[in-house]
Coordinates of C-alpha atoms in Angstrom, one line a residue:
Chain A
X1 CA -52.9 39.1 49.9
X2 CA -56.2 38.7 51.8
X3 CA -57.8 41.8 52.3
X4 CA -60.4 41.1 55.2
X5 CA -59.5 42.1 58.1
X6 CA -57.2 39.6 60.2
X7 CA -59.3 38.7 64.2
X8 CA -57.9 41.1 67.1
X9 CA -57.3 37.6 69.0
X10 CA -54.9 36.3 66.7
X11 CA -53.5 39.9 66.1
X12 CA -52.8 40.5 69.8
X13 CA -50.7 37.4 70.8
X14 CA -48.8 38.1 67.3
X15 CA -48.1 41.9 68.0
X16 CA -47.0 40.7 71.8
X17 CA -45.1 37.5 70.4
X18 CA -43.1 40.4 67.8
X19 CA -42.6 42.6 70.7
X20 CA -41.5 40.3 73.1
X21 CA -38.6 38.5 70.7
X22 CA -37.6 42.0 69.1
X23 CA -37.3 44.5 72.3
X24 CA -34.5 42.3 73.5
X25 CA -32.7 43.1 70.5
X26 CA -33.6 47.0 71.0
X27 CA -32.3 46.8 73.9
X28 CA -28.8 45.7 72.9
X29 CA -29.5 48.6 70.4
X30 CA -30.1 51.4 72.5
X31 CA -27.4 50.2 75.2
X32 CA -24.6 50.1 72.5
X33 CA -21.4 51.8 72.3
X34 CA -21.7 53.6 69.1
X35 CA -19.1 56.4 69.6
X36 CA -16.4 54.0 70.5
X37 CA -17.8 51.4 68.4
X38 CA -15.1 51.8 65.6
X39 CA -12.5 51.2 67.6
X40 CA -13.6 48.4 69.8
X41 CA -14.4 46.4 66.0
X42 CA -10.2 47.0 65.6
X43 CA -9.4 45.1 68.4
X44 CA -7.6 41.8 67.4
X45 CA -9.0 39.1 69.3
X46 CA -12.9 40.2 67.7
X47 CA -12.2 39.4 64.2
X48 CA -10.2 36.4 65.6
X49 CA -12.9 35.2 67.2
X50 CA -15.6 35.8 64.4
X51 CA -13.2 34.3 62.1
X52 CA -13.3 31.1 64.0
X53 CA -17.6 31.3 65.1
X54 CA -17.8 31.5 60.7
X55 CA -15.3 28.8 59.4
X56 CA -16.1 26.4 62.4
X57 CA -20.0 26.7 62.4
X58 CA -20.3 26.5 58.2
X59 CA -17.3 23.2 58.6
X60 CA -19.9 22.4 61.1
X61 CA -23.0 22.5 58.7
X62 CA -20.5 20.5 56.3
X63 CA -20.9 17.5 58.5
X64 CA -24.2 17.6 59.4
X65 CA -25.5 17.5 55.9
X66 CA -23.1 14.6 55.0
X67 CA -24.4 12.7 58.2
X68 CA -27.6 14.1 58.4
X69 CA -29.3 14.2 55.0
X70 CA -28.6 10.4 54.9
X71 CA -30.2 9.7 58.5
X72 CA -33.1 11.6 57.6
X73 CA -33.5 9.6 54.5
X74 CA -33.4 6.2 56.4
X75 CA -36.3 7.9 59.1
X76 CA -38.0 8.7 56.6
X77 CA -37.9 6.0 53.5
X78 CA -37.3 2.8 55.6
X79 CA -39.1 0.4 57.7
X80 CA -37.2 -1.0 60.0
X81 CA -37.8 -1.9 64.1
X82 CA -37.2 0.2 66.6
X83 CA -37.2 3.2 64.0
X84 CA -39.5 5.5 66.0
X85 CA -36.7 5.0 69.5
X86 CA -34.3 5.9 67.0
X87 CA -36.2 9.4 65.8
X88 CA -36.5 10.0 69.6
X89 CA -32.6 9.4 69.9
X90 CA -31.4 11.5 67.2
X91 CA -33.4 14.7 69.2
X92 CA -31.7 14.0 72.8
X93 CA -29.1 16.9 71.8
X94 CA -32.2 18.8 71.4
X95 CA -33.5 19.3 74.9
X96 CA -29.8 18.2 76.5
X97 CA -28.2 21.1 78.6
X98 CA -25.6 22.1 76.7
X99 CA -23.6 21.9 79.3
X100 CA -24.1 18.4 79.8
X101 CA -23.9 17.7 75.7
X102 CA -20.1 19.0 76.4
X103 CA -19.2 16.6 79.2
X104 CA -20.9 14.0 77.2
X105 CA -18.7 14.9 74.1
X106 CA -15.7 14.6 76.7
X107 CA -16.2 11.1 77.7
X108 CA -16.2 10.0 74.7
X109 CA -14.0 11.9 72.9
X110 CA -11.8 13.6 75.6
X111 CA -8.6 12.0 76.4
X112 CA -9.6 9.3 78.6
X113 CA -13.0 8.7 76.4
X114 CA -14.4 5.8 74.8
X115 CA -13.2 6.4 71.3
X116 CA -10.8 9.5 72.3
X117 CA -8.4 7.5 74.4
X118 CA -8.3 5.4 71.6
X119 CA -7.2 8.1 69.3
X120 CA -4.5 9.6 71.3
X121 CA -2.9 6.1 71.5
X122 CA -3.2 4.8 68.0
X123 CA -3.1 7.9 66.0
X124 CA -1.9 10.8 68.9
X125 CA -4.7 12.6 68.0
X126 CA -6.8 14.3 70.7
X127 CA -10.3 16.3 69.8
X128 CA -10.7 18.6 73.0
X129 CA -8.9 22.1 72.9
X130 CA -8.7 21.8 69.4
X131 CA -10.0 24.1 66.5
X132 CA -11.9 20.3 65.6
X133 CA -13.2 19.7 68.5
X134 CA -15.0 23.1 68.4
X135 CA -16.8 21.7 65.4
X136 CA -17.3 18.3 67.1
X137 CA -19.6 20.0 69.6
X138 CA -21.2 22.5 67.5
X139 CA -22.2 19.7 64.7
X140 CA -23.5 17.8 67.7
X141 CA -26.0 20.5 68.9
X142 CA -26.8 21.7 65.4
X143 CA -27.4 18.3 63.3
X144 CA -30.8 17.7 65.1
X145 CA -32.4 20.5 63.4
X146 CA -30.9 19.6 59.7
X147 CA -32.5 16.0 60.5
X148 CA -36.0 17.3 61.3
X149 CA -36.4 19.8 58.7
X150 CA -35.4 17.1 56.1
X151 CA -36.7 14.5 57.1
X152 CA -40.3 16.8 57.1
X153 CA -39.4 17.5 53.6
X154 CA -38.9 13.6 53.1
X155 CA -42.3 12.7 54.4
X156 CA -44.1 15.7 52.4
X157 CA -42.3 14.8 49.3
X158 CA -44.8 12.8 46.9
X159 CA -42.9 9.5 46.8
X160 CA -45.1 9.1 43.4
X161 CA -42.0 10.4 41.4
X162 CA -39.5 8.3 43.1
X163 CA -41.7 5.2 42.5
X164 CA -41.9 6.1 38.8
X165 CA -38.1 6.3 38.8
X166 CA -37.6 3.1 39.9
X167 CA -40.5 1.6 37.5
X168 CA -38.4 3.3 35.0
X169 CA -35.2 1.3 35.9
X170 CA -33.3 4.0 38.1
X171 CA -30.8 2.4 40.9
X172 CA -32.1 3.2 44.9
X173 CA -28.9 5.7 44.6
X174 CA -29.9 7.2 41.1
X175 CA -33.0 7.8 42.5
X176 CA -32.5 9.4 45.0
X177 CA -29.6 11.7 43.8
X178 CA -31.3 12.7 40.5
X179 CA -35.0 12.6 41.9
X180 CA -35.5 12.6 45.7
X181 CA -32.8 15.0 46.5
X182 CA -33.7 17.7 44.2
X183 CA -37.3 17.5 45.5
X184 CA -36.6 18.4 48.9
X185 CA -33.5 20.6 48.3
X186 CA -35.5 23.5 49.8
X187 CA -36.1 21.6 52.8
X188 CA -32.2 20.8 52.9
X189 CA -31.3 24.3 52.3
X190 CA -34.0 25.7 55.5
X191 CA -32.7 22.6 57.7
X192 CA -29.0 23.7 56.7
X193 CA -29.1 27.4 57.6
X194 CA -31.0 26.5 60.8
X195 CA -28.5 24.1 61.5
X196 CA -25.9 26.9 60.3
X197 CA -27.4 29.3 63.2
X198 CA -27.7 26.9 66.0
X199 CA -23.7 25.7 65.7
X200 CA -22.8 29.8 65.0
X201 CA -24.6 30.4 68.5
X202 CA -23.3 27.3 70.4
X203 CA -22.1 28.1 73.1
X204 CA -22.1 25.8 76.4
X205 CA -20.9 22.9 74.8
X206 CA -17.9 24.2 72.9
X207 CA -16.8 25.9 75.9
X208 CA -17.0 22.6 77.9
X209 CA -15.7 20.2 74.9
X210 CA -13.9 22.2 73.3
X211 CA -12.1 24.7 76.3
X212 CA -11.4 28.4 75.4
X213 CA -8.4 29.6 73.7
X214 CA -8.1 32.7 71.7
X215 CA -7.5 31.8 67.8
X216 CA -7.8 27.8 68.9
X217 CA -11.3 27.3 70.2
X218 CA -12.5 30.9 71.3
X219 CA -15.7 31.3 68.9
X220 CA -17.9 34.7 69.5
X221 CA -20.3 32.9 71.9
X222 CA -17.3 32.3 74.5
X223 CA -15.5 36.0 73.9
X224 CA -19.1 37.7 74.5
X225 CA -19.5 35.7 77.5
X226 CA -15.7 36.5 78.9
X227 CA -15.6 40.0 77.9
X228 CA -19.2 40.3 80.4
X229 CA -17.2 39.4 83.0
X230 CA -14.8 42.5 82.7
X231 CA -16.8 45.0 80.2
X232 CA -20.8 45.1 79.5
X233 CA -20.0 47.0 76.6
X234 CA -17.7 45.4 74.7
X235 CA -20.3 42.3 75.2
X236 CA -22.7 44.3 73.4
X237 CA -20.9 45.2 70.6
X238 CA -19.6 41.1 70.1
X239 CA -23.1 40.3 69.8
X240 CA -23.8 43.0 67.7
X241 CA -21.7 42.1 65.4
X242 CA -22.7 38.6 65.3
X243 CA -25.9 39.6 65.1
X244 CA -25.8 41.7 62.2
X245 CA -23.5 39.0 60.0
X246 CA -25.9 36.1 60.8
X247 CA -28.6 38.1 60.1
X248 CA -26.9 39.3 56.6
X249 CA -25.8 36.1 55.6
X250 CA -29.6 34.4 56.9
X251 CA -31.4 37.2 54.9
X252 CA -29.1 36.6 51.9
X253 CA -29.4 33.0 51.7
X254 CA -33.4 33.1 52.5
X255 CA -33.6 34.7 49.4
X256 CA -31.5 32.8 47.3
X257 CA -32.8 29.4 48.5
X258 CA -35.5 28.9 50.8
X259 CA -37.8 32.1 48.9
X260 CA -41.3 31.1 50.0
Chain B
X1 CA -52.0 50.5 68.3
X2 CA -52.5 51.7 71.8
X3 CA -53.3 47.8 72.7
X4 CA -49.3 47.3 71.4
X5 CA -48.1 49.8 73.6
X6 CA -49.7 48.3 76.6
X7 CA -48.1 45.0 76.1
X8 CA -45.2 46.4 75.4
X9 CA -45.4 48.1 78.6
X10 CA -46.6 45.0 80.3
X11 CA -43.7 43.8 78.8
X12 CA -41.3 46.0 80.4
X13 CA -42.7 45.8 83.9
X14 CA -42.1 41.4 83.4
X15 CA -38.5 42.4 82.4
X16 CA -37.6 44.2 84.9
X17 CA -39.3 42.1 87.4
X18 CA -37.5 39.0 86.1
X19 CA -33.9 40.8 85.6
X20 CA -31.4 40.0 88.0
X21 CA -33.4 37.3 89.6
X22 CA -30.9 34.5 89.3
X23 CA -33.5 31.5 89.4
X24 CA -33.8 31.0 93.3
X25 CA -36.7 32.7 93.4
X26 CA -35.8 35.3 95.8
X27 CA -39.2 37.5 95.8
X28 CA -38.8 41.1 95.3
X29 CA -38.4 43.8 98.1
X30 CA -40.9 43.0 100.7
X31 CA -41.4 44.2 104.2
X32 CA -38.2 44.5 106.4
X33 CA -38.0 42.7 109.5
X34 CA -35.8 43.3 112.5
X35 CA -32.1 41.1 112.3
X36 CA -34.0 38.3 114.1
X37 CA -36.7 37.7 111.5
X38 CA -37.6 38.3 107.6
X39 CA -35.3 37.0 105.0
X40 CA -31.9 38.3 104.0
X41 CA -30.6 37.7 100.3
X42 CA -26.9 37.4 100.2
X43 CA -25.1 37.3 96.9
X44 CA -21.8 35.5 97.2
X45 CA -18.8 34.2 94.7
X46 CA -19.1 30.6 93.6
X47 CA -15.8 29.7 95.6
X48 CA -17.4 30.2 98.8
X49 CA -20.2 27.7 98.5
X50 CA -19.8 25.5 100.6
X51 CA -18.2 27.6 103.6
X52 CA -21.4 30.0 103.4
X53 CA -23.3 27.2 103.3
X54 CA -21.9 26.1 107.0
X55 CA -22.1 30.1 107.9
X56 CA -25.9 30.3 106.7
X57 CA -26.9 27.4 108.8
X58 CA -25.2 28.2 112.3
X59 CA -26.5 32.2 111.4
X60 CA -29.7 31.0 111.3
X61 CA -29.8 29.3 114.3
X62 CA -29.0 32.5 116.3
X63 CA -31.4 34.6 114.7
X64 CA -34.8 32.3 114.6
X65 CA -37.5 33.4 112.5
X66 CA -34.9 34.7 110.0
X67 CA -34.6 32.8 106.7
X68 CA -31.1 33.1 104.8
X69 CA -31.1 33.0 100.8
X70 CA -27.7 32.9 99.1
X71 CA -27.4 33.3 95.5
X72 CA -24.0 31.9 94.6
X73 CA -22.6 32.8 91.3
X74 CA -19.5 34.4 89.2
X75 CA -18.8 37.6 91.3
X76 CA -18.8 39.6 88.1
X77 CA -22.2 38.5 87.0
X78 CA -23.6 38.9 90.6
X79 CA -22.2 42.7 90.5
X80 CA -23.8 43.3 87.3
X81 CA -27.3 41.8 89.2
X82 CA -26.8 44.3 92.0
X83 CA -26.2 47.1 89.8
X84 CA -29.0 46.4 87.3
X85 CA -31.3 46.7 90.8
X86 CA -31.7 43.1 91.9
X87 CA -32.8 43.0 95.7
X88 CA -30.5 41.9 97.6
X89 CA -29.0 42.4 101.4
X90 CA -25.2 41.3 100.8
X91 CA -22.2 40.9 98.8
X92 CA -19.5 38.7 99.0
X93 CA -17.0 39.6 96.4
X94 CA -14.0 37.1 95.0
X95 CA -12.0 40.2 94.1
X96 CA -11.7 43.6 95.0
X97 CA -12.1 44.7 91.3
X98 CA -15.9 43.3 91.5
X99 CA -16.3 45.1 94.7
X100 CA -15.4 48.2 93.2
X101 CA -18.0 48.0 90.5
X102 CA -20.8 47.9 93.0
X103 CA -19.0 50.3 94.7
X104 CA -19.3 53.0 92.1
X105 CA -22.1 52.8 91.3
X106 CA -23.3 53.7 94.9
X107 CA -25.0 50.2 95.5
X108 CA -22.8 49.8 98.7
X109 CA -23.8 50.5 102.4
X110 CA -20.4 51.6 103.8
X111 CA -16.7 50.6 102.8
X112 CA -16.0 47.0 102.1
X113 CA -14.1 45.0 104.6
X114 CA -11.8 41.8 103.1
X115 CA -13.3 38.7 105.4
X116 CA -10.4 36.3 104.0
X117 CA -8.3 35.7 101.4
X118 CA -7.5 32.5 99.1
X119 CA -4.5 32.0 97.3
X120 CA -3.8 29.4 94.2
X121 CA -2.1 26.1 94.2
X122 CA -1.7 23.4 91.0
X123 CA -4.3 21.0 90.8
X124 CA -2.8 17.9 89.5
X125 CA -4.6 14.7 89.1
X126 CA -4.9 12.3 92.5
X127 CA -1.5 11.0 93.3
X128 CA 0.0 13.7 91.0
X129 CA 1.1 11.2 88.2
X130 CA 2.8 13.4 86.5
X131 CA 5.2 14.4 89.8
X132 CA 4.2 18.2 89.1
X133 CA 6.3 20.1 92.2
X134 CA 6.5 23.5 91.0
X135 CA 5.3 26.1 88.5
X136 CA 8.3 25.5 86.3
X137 CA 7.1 22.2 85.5
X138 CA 4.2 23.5 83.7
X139 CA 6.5 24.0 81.1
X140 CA 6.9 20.9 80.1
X141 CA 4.9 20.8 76.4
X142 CA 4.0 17.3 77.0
X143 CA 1.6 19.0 79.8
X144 CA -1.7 20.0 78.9
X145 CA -2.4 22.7 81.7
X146 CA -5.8 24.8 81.7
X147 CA -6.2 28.2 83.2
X148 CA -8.8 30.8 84.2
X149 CA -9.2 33.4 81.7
X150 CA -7.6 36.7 82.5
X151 CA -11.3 38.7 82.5
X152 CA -12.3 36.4 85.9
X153 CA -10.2 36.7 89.4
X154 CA -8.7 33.0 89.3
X155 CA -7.3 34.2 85.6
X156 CA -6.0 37.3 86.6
X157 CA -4.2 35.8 89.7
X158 CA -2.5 33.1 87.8
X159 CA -1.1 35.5 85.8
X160 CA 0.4 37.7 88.5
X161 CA 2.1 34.1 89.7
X162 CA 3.1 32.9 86.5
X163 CA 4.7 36.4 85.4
X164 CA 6.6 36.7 89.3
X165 CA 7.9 33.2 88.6
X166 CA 9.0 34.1 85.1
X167 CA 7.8 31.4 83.8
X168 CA 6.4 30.6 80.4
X169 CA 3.6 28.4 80.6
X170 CA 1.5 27.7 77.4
X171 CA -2.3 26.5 78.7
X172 CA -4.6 24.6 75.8
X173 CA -7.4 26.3 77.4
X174 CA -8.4 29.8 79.5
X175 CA -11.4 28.6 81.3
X176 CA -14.6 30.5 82.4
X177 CA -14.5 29.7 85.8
X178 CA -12.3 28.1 88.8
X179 CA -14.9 25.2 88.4
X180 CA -14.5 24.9 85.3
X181 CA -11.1 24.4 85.2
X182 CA -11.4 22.4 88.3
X183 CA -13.3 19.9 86.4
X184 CA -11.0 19.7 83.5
X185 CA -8.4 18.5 85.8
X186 CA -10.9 15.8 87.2
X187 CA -11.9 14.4 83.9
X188 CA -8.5 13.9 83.4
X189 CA -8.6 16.5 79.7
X190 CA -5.6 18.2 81.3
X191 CA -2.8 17.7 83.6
X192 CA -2.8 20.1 85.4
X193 CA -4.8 23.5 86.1
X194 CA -4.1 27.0 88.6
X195 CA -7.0 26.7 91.4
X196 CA -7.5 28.2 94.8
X197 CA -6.5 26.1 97.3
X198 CA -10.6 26.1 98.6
X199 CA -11.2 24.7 95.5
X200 CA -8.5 21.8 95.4
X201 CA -9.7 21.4 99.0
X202 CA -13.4 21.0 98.2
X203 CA -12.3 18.1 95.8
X204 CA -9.7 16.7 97.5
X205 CA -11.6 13.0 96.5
X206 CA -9.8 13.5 93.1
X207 CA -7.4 15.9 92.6
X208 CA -4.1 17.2 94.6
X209 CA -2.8 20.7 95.6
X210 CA 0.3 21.4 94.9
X211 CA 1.8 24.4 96.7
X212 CA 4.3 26.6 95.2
X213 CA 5.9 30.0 96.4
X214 CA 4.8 32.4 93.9
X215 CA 1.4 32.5 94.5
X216 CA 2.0 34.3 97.9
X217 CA 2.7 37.2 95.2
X218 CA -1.3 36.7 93.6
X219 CA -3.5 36.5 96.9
X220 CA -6.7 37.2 96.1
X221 CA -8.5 39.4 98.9
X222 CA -12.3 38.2 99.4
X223 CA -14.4 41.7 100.4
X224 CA -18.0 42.0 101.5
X225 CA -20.4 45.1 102.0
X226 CA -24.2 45.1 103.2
X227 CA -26.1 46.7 100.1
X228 CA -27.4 50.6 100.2
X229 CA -30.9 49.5 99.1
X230 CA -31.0 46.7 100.9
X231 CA -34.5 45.0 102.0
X232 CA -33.3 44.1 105.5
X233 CA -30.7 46.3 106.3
X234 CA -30.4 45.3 110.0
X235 CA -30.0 41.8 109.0
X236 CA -27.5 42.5 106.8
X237 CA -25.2 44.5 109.1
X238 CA -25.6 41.7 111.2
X239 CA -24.5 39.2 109.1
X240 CA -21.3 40.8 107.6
X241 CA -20.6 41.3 111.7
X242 CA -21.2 37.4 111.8
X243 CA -19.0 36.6 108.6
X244 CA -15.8 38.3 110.1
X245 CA -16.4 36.3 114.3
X246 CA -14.6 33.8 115.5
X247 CA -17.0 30.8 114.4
X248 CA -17.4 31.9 111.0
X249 CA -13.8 32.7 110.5
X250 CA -12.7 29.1 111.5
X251 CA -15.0 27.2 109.1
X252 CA -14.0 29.4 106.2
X253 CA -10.1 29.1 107.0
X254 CA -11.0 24.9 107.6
X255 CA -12.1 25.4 103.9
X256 CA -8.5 26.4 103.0
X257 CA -9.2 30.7 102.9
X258 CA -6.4 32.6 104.9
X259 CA -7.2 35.3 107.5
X260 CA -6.7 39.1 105.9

């Protein structure tokens, strides 16, 4: 803890940068429904809903990290042309509208897609409107982040321990399960819950990609943004309640994993 | 501490400066001008786009000097703008239940008057491959059909029609918007989708209307009121007047709308 005294013009900016990304929240605060809150969180369709946003966004996580933590890998350990293209690729979902990431999704997975039309005839299978489809599009927004933040981790990891490994007869795959892997597991577990986030808040490309049915494919994102078109309150108190579980389970898993 | 407290405050006066403003940079209250000149803001429901459109053009031609702003949108979230104190002259509701909101909360100038009305049809794909003739067929399960959600006036309309035909129709999806499902029916995701006829007009390039009887049973009335605090209230009166003549009429019922 440094005890001199921190510069008012870094102190400023920081107390106006706090203020400006908690008041929002104090707003939903103040304007929320406490006395009926109790039973508004009864209503059916909410836990339905939250259900679905925590089971489709962790599935989603799933996928990222098997596809992800490997891509990261190749970025970051292997030479190969056109490599810096692909880094600028694998970020498009980034800085996509959402939007646009759905209808994107749809021509290649919707019916009459690329590789969707291809599954509804061979195998009858068809990814839009489905419960899968909801954590097709979320894994597509979210994955991004898991691939930065390890492949950060990749590049700050000393490669001195991976090379003594290998002098030391360990396979590539040893190598990097028993040495690599362990070495950046914080930056895996950061880029995970970060990735865990984005998919829980997804909202414009699910609702595109994925439609919106209740139980199906309507994740807390979509039943906030419906139940503003009839009800300000009972918005509030949806994304309250997401709010305070992805907080809770953030906060938990901070401290288990990514402790500074 | 008291530096905090003046950002915060700076803060506040950026928020509410920025709330309501839907992105077309409509500039806050300024002086009112006489119904010939000045700006008038009208707020109008996404499904009368591209009527207004036609309507804003001829209205400024009478009035010279007078520059029209319309700031199209879900009539749900537009009442919400207008009751949260956005500046603006008109409204244009899709539904009376919208209207009403602004209504009660004394934003109106006046009663509302209903300017048209707009009734639903089945939007099929173009050259209705699947022979879709009436709301029965929707049963069919080998039919993906999407819907409006019930919270927005297309959803709540389709309902009405669906429940006076008695028929049991089982959508994959409850879409946001009319657009929304409008699309989903030209990307070819579902077979068939509950639209208003404007909307199958407006696309008539790629999708059918089919008509059936029960959705004389779901018309949706269209109502519009100048707004109490309105910047230029002469201009507004003036352009409801405008709305409900002759020439206006005729290039909204063109667009498919019925008169009241």
């Amino acid at each position: 803890m440094n005890r001199r005294r921190a510069p008012l013009a870094l102190l400023i900016p920081a107390a106006l940068g706090l203020a400006f990304l908690i008041l929002p929240l104090a707003g939903l605060l103040i304007r929320a429904p406490w006395t009926t809150l109790p039973e508004r969180l009864t209503e059916p369709g909410i836990l339905a809903a939250l259900r679905l946003s925590l089971l489709t966004a962790s599935l989603a996580t799933l996928v990222c990290l098997v596809l992800g933590v490997p891509l990261a890998w190749v970025l970051a350990r292997l030479e190969f042309p056109g490599r810096r293209l692909v880094r600028a690729l694998v970020t498009v979902p980034l800085v996509l509208p959402p939007v646009v990431g759905g209808v994107a999704l749809l021509l290649v997975f919707g019916r009459r897609g690329l590789v969707g039309g291809w599954l509804d005839q061979t195998f009858g299978v068809s990814l839009p409107f489905t419960t899968t489809g909801v954590v097709v599009a979320e894994a597509f927004v979210a994955m991004p982040f898991l691939v930065i933040a390890v492949e950060g981790a990749l590049r700050g990891a000393d490669v001195r321990f991976e090379e003594a490994a290998a002098t030391l007869g360990a396979s590539r795959w040893t190598t990097f399960r028993r040495v690599t892997l362990p070495l950046i597991a914080p930056g895996v577990a950061a880029g995970a819950v970060l990735c865990w986030a984005r998919a829980l808040g997804e909202f414009g490309a699910t609702i595109t990609f994925a439609g919106n049915f209740p139980g199906r494919t309507q994740t807390m994102p979509l039943a906030v943004y419906l139940a503003l078109e009839q009800d300000v309150d009972a918005a509030i108190v949806l994304s309250l309640i997401l709010l305070v579980v992805s907080v809770g389970i953030l906060a938990a898993l901070r401290d288990k994993w990514v402790a500074p | 501490m008291r530096r905090m407290l003046s950002g915060v405050a700076l803060l506040a006066v950026l928020a509410s400066a920025a709330c309501g403003d839907s992105g077309d940079s409509a500039p806050a209250a300024g002086p009112s001008g006489s119904a010939a000149g000045g700006e008038l803001i009208v707020m109008a429901a996404a499904s009368l786009t591209e009527s207004f459109d036609k309507i804003k053009t001829d209205f400024e031609e009478q009035n010279p000097g007078l520059e029209v702003t319309i700031s199209y949108g879900g009539s749900s979230g537009l009442a919400q703008q207008i009751t949260s104190g956005a500046p603006a002259d008109v409204f244009a509701a899709a539904s009376p239940a919208t209207m009403k909101t602004v209504v009660d909360a004394g934003d109106a100038q006046g009663d509302p008057v209903v300017f048209v009305k707009n009734q639903l049809v089945i939007a099929t794909a173009k050259g209705n491959p699947e022979g879709v003739r009436t709301l029965a067929d929707l049963k069919n399960p080998e039919l993906k059909v999407a819907l409006c959600a019930e919270q927005v006036p297309c959803g709540s309309a389709a309902q009405k029609a669906i429940e006076a035909a008695g028929v049991d129709v089982e959508p994959v999806t409850l879409e946001q918007d009319v657009k929304a499902a409008l699309s989903k029916v030209k990307l070819g995701e579902v077979d068939a989708a509950l639209v208003y006829r404007t909307d199958a007009k407006a696309a008539s390039a790629d999708v059918d209307g089919v008509e059936f009887p029960e959705s004389a049973g779901a018309i949706n009335d269209y109502p519009i009121v100048a707004l109490k605090n309105a910047p230029n209230p002469s201009a507004a009166a003036s352009f409801v007047a405008f709305v409900r003549s002759e020439p206006a009429l005729k290039i909204l019922t063109d667009a498919g709308f019925q008169q009241p």
